Tab-separated table of C-alpha atoms in Angstrom:
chain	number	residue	atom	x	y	z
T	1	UNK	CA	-71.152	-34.156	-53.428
T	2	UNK	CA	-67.476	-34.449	-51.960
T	3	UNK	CA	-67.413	-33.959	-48.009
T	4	UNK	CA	-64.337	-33.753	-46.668
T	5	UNK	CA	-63.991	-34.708	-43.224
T	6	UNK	CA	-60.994	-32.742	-42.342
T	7	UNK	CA	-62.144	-29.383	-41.475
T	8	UNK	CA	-59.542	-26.061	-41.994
T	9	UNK	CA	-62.014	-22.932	-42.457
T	10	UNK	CA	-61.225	-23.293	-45.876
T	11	UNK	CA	-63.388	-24.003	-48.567
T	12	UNK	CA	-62.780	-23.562	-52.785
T	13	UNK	CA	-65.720	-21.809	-54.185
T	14	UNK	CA	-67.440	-24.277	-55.870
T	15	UNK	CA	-65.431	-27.009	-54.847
T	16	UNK	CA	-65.852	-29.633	-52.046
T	17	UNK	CA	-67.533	-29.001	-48.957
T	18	UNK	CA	-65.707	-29.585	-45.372
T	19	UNK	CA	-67.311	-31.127	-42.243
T	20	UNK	CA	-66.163	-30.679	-38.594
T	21	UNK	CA	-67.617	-33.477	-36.126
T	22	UNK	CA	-68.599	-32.291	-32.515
T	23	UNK	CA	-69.943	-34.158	-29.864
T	24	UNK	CA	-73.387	-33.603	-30.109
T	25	UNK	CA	-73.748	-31.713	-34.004
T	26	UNK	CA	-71.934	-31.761	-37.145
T	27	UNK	CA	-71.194	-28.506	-39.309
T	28	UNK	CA	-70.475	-28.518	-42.708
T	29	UNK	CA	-69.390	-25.235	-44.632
T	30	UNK	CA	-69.911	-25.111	-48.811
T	31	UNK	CA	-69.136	-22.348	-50.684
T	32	UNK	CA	-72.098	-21.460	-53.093
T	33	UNK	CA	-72.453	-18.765	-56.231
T	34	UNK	CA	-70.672	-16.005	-57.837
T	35	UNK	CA	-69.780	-13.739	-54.776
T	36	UNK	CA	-68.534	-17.309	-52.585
T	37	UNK	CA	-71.029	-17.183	-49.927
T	38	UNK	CA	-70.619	-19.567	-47.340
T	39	UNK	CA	-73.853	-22.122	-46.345
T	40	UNK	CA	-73.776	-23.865	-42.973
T	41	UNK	CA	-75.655	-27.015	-43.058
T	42	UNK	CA	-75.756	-28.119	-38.911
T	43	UNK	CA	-77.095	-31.270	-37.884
T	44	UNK	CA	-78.047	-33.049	-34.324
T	45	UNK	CA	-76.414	-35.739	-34.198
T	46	UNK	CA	-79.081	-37.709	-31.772
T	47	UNK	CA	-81.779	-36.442	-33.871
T	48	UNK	CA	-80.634	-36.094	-37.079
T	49	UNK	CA	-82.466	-32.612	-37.740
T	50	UNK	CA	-80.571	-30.093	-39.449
T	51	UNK	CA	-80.503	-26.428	-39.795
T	52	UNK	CA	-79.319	-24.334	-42.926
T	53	UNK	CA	-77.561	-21.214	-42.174
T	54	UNK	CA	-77.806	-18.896	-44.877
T	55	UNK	CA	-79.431	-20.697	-47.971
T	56	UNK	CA	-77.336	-17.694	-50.507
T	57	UNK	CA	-77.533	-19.820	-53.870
T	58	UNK	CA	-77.129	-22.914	-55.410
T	59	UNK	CA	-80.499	-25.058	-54.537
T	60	UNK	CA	-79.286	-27.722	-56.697
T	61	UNK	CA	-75.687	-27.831	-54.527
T	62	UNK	CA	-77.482	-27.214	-51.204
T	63	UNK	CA	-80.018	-30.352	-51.969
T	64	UNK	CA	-77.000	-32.503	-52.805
T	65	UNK	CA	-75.594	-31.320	-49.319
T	66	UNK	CA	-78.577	-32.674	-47.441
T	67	UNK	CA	-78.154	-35.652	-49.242
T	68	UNK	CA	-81.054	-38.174	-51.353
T	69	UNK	CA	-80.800	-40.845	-48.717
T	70	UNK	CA	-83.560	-42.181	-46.501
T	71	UNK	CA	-81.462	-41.559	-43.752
T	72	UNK	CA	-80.294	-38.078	-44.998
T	73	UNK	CA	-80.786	-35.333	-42.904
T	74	UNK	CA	-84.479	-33.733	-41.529
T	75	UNK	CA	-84.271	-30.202	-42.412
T	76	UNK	CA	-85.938	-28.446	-39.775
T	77	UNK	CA	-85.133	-24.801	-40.299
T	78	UNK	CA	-83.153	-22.328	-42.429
T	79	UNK	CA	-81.753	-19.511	-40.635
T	80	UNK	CA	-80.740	-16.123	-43.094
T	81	UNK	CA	-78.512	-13.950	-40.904
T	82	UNK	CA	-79.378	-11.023	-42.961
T	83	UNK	CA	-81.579	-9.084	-45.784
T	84	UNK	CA	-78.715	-8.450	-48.586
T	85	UNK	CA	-79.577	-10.649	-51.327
T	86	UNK	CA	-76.713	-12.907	-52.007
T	87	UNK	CA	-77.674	-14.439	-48.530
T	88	UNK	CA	-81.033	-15.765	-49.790
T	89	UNK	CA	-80.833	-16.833	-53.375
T	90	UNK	CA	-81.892	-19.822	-52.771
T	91	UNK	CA	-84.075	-19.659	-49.723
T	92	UNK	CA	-87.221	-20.197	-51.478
T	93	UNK	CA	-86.472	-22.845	-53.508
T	94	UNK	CA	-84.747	-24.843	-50.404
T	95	UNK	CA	-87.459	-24.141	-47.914
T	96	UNK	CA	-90.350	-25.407	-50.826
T	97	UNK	CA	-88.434	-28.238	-51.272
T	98	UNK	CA	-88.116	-29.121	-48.120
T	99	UNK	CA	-90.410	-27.963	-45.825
T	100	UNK	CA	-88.222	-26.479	-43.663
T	101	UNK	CA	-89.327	-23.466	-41.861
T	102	UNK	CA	-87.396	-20.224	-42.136
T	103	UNK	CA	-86.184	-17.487	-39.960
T	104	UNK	CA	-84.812	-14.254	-39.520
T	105	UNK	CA	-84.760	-10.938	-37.229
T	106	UNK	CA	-87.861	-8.791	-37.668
T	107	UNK	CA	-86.014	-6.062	-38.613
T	108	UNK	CA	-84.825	-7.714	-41.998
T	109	UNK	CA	-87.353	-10.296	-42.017
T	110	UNK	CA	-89.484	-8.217	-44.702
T	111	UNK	CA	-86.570	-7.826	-47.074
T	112	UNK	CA	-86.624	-11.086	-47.750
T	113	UNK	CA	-88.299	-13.130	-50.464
T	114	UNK	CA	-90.984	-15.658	-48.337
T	115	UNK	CA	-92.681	-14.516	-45.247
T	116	UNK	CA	-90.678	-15.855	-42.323
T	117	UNK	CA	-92.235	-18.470	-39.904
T	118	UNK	CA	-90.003	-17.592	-37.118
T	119	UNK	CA	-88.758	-14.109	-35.997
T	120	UNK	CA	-85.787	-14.495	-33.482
T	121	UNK	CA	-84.616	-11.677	-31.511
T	122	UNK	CA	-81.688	-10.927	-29.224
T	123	UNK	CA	-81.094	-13.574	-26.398
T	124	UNK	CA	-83.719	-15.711	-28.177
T	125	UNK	CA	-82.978	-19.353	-29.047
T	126	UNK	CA	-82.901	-22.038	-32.080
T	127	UNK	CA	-82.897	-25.437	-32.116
T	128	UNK	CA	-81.151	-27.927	-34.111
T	129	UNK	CA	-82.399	-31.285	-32.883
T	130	UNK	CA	-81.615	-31.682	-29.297
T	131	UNK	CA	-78.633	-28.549	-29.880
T	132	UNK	CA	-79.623	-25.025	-29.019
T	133	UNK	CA	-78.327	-21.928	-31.177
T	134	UNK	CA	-78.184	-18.322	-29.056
T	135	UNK	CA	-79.173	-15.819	-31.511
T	136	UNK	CA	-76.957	-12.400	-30.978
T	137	UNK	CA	-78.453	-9.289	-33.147
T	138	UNK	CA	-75.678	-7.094	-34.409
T	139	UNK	CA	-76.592	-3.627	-35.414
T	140	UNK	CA	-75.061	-1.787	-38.499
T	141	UNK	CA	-74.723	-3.863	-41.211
T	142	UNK	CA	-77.622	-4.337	-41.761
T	143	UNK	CA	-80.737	-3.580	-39.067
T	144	UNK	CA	-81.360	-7.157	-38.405
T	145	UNK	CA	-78.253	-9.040	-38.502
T	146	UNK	CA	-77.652	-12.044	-36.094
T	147	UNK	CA	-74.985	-14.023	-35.330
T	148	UNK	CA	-75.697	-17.277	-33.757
T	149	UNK	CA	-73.758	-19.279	-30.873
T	150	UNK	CA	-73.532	-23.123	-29.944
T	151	UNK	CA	-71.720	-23.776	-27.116
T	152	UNK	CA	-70.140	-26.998	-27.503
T	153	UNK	CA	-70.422	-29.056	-23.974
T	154	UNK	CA	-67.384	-30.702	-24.554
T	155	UNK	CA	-65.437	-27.851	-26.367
T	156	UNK	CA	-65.157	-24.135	-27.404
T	157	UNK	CA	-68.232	-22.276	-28.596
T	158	UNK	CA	-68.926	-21.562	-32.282
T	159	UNK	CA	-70.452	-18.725	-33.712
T	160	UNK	CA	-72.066	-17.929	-37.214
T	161	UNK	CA	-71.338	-14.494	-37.677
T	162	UNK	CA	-73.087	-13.691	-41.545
T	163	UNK	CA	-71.257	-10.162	-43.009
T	164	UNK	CA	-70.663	-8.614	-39.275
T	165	UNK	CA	-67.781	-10.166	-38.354
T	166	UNK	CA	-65.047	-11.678	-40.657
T	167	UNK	CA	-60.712	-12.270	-40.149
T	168	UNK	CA	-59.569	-9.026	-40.288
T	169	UNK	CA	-62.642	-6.468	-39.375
T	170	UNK	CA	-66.348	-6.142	-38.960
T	171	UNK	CA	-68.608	-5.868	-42.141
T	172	UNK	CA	-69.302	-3.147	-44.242
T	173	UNK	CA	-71.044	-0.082	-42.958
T	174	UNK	CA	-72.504	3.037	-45.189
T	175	UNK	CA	-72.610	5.567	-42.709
T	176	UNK	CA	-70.409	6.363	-39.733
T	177	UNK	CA	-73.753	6.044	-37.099
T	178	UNK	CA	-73.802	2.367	-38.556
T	179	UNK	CA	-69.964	1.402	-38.273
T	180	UNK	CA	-70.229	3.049	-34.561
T	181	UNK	CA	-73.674	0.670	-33.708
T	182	UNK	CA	-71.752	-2.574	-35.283
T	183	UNK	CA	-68.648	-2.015	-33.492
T	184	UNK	CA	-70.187	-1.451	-30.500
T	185	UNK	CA	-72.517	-4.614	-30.811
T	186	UNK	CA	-69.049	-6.676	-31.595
T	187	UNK	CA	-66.990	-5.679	-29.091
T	188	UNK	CA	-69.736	-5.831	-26.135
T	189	UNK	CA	-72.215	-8.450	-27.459
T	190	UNK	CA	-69.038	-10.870	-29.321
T	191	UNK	CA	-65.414	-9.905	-27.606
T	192	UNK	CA	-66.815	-9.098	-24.078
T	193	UNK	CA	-69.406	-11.771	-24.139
T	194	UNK	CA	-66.819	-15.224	-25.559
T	195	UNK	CA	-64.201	-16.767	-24.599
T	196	UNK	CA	-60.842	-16.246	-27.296
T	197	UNK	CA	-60.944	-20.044	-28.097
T	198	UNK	CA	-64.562	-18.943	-29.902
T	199	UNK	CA	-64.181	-20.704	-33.529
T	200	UNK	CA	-66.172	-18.165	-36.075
T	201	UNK	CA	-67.643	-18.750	-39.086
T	202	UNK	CA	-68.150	-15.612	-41.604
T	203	UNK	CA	-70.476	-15.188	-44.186
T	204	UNK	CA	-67.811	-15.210	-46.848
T	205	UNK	CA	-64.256	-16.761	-46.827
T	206	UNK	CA	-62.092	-18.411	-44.265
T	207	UNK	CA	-63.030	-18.926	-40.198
T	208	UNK	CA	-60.630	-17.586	-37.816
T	209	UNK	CA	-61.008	-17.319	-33.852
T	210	UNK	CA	-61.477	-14.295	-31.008
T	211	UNK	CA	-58.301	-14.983	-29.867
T	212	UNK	CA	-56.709	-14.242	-33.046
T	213	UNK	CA	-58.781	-11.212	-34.007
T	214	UNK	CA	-59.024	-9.678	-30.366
T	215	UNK	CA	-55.701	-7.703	-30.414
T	216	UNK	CA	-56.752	-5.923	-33.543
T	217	UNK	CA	-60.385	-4.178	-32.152
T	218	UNK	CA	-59.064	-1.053	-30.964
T	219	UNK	CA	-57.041	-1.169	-34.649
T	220	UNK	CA	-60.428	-1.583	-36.605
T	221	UNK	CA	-62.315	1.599	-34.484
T	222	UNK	CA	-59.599	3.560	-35.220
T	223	UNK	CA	-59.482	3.123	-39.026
T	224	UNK	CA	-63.571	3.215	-39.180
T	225	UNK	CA	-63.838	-0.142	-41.122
């Protein structure tokens, strides 16, 4: 598979993935099946065990992005931010092929199609190697989605943000209780709680920063999407 070492936000569905190099952990973003579905693939970089965030489809893809190689890659655990199923398409093939154990929030956990090894809640943590992910439950998409944070030592935090937060708005909501609950959980748990030099990667399409989307939250309440 093509890895392409400068890293935008931008990735072609089915095309190329992109890599950005921290300090301490790598994170590569591929875009995988029909409805382009970003896949995180984060590795330690003094361990070299990985975690997969969001394992939506494509096994075949996903495999070749951990790589054949002795040295590829351990894959520890994969992470599925949330129940809808073009998250997890792939999750059980991945996680019998490798291993790897998987997780989720309780609250979606049984919507998905394995039993889940590890149930993470709010304020709980993940590793990846000798990295630690903050897992940050965000209410109203769906019961139990989670966003997770690495704070970079030597740089800005990072956060995985699945369908709750993308460029441009939060994620869908079916009712007007659950829009309230996920803009709530954004603004106090997200835009109160980071910095607006926060790098965030969505579930679907291009990253974008706090800083840039900030100005736009009272915008987004407003217009109820």
């Amino acid at each position: 598979m093509d890895v392409l070492d400068e890293y935008t936000g931008h990735v072609d569905a089915g095309g190329a993935a992109a890599r950005r190099t921290l300090d301490r952990l790598t994170i590569t973003k591929l875009s995988v099946g029909p409805m382009d579905n970003n896949a995180y693939l984060l590795v330690c970089r003094q361990t070299n065990d990985a975690v997969l965030i969001d394992a939506a489809n494509d096994p075949e893809r996903l495999s070749d992005l951990l790589g054949h190689d002795a040295d590829r890659p351990q894959l520890r655990t994969i992470i599925t931010t949330h129940r809808h199923g073009d998250h997890w398409q792939a999750l059980g093939a991945v996680a019998g092929a490798t291993g790897a154990k998987t997780a989720a929030h309780p609250l979606d956990a049984p919507e998905l199609p394995v039993p889940c090894d590890l149930l993470p809640e709010h304020g709980d943590t993940l590793k990846v190697g000798a990295c630690v992910l903050e897992v940050i439950h965000l209410r109203g998409h769906t019961p139990g989605s989670i966003a997770l944070l690495y704070r970079d030592p030597a740089g800005h935090p990072h956060l995985f943000t699945g369908d709750s937060l993308f460029p441009g708005g939060v994620g869908k909501t079916w009712s007007p209780e659950d829009f309230e609950s996920l803009i709530a959980d954004v603004s106090s748990r997200i835009f109160d709680y980071l910095p607006d030099d926060t790098w965030f990667y969505p579930g679907h399409g291009d990253d974008s920063t706090l800083g840039k989307e900030r100005p736009s939250l009272a915008e987004w309440r407003a217009r109820s999407w």
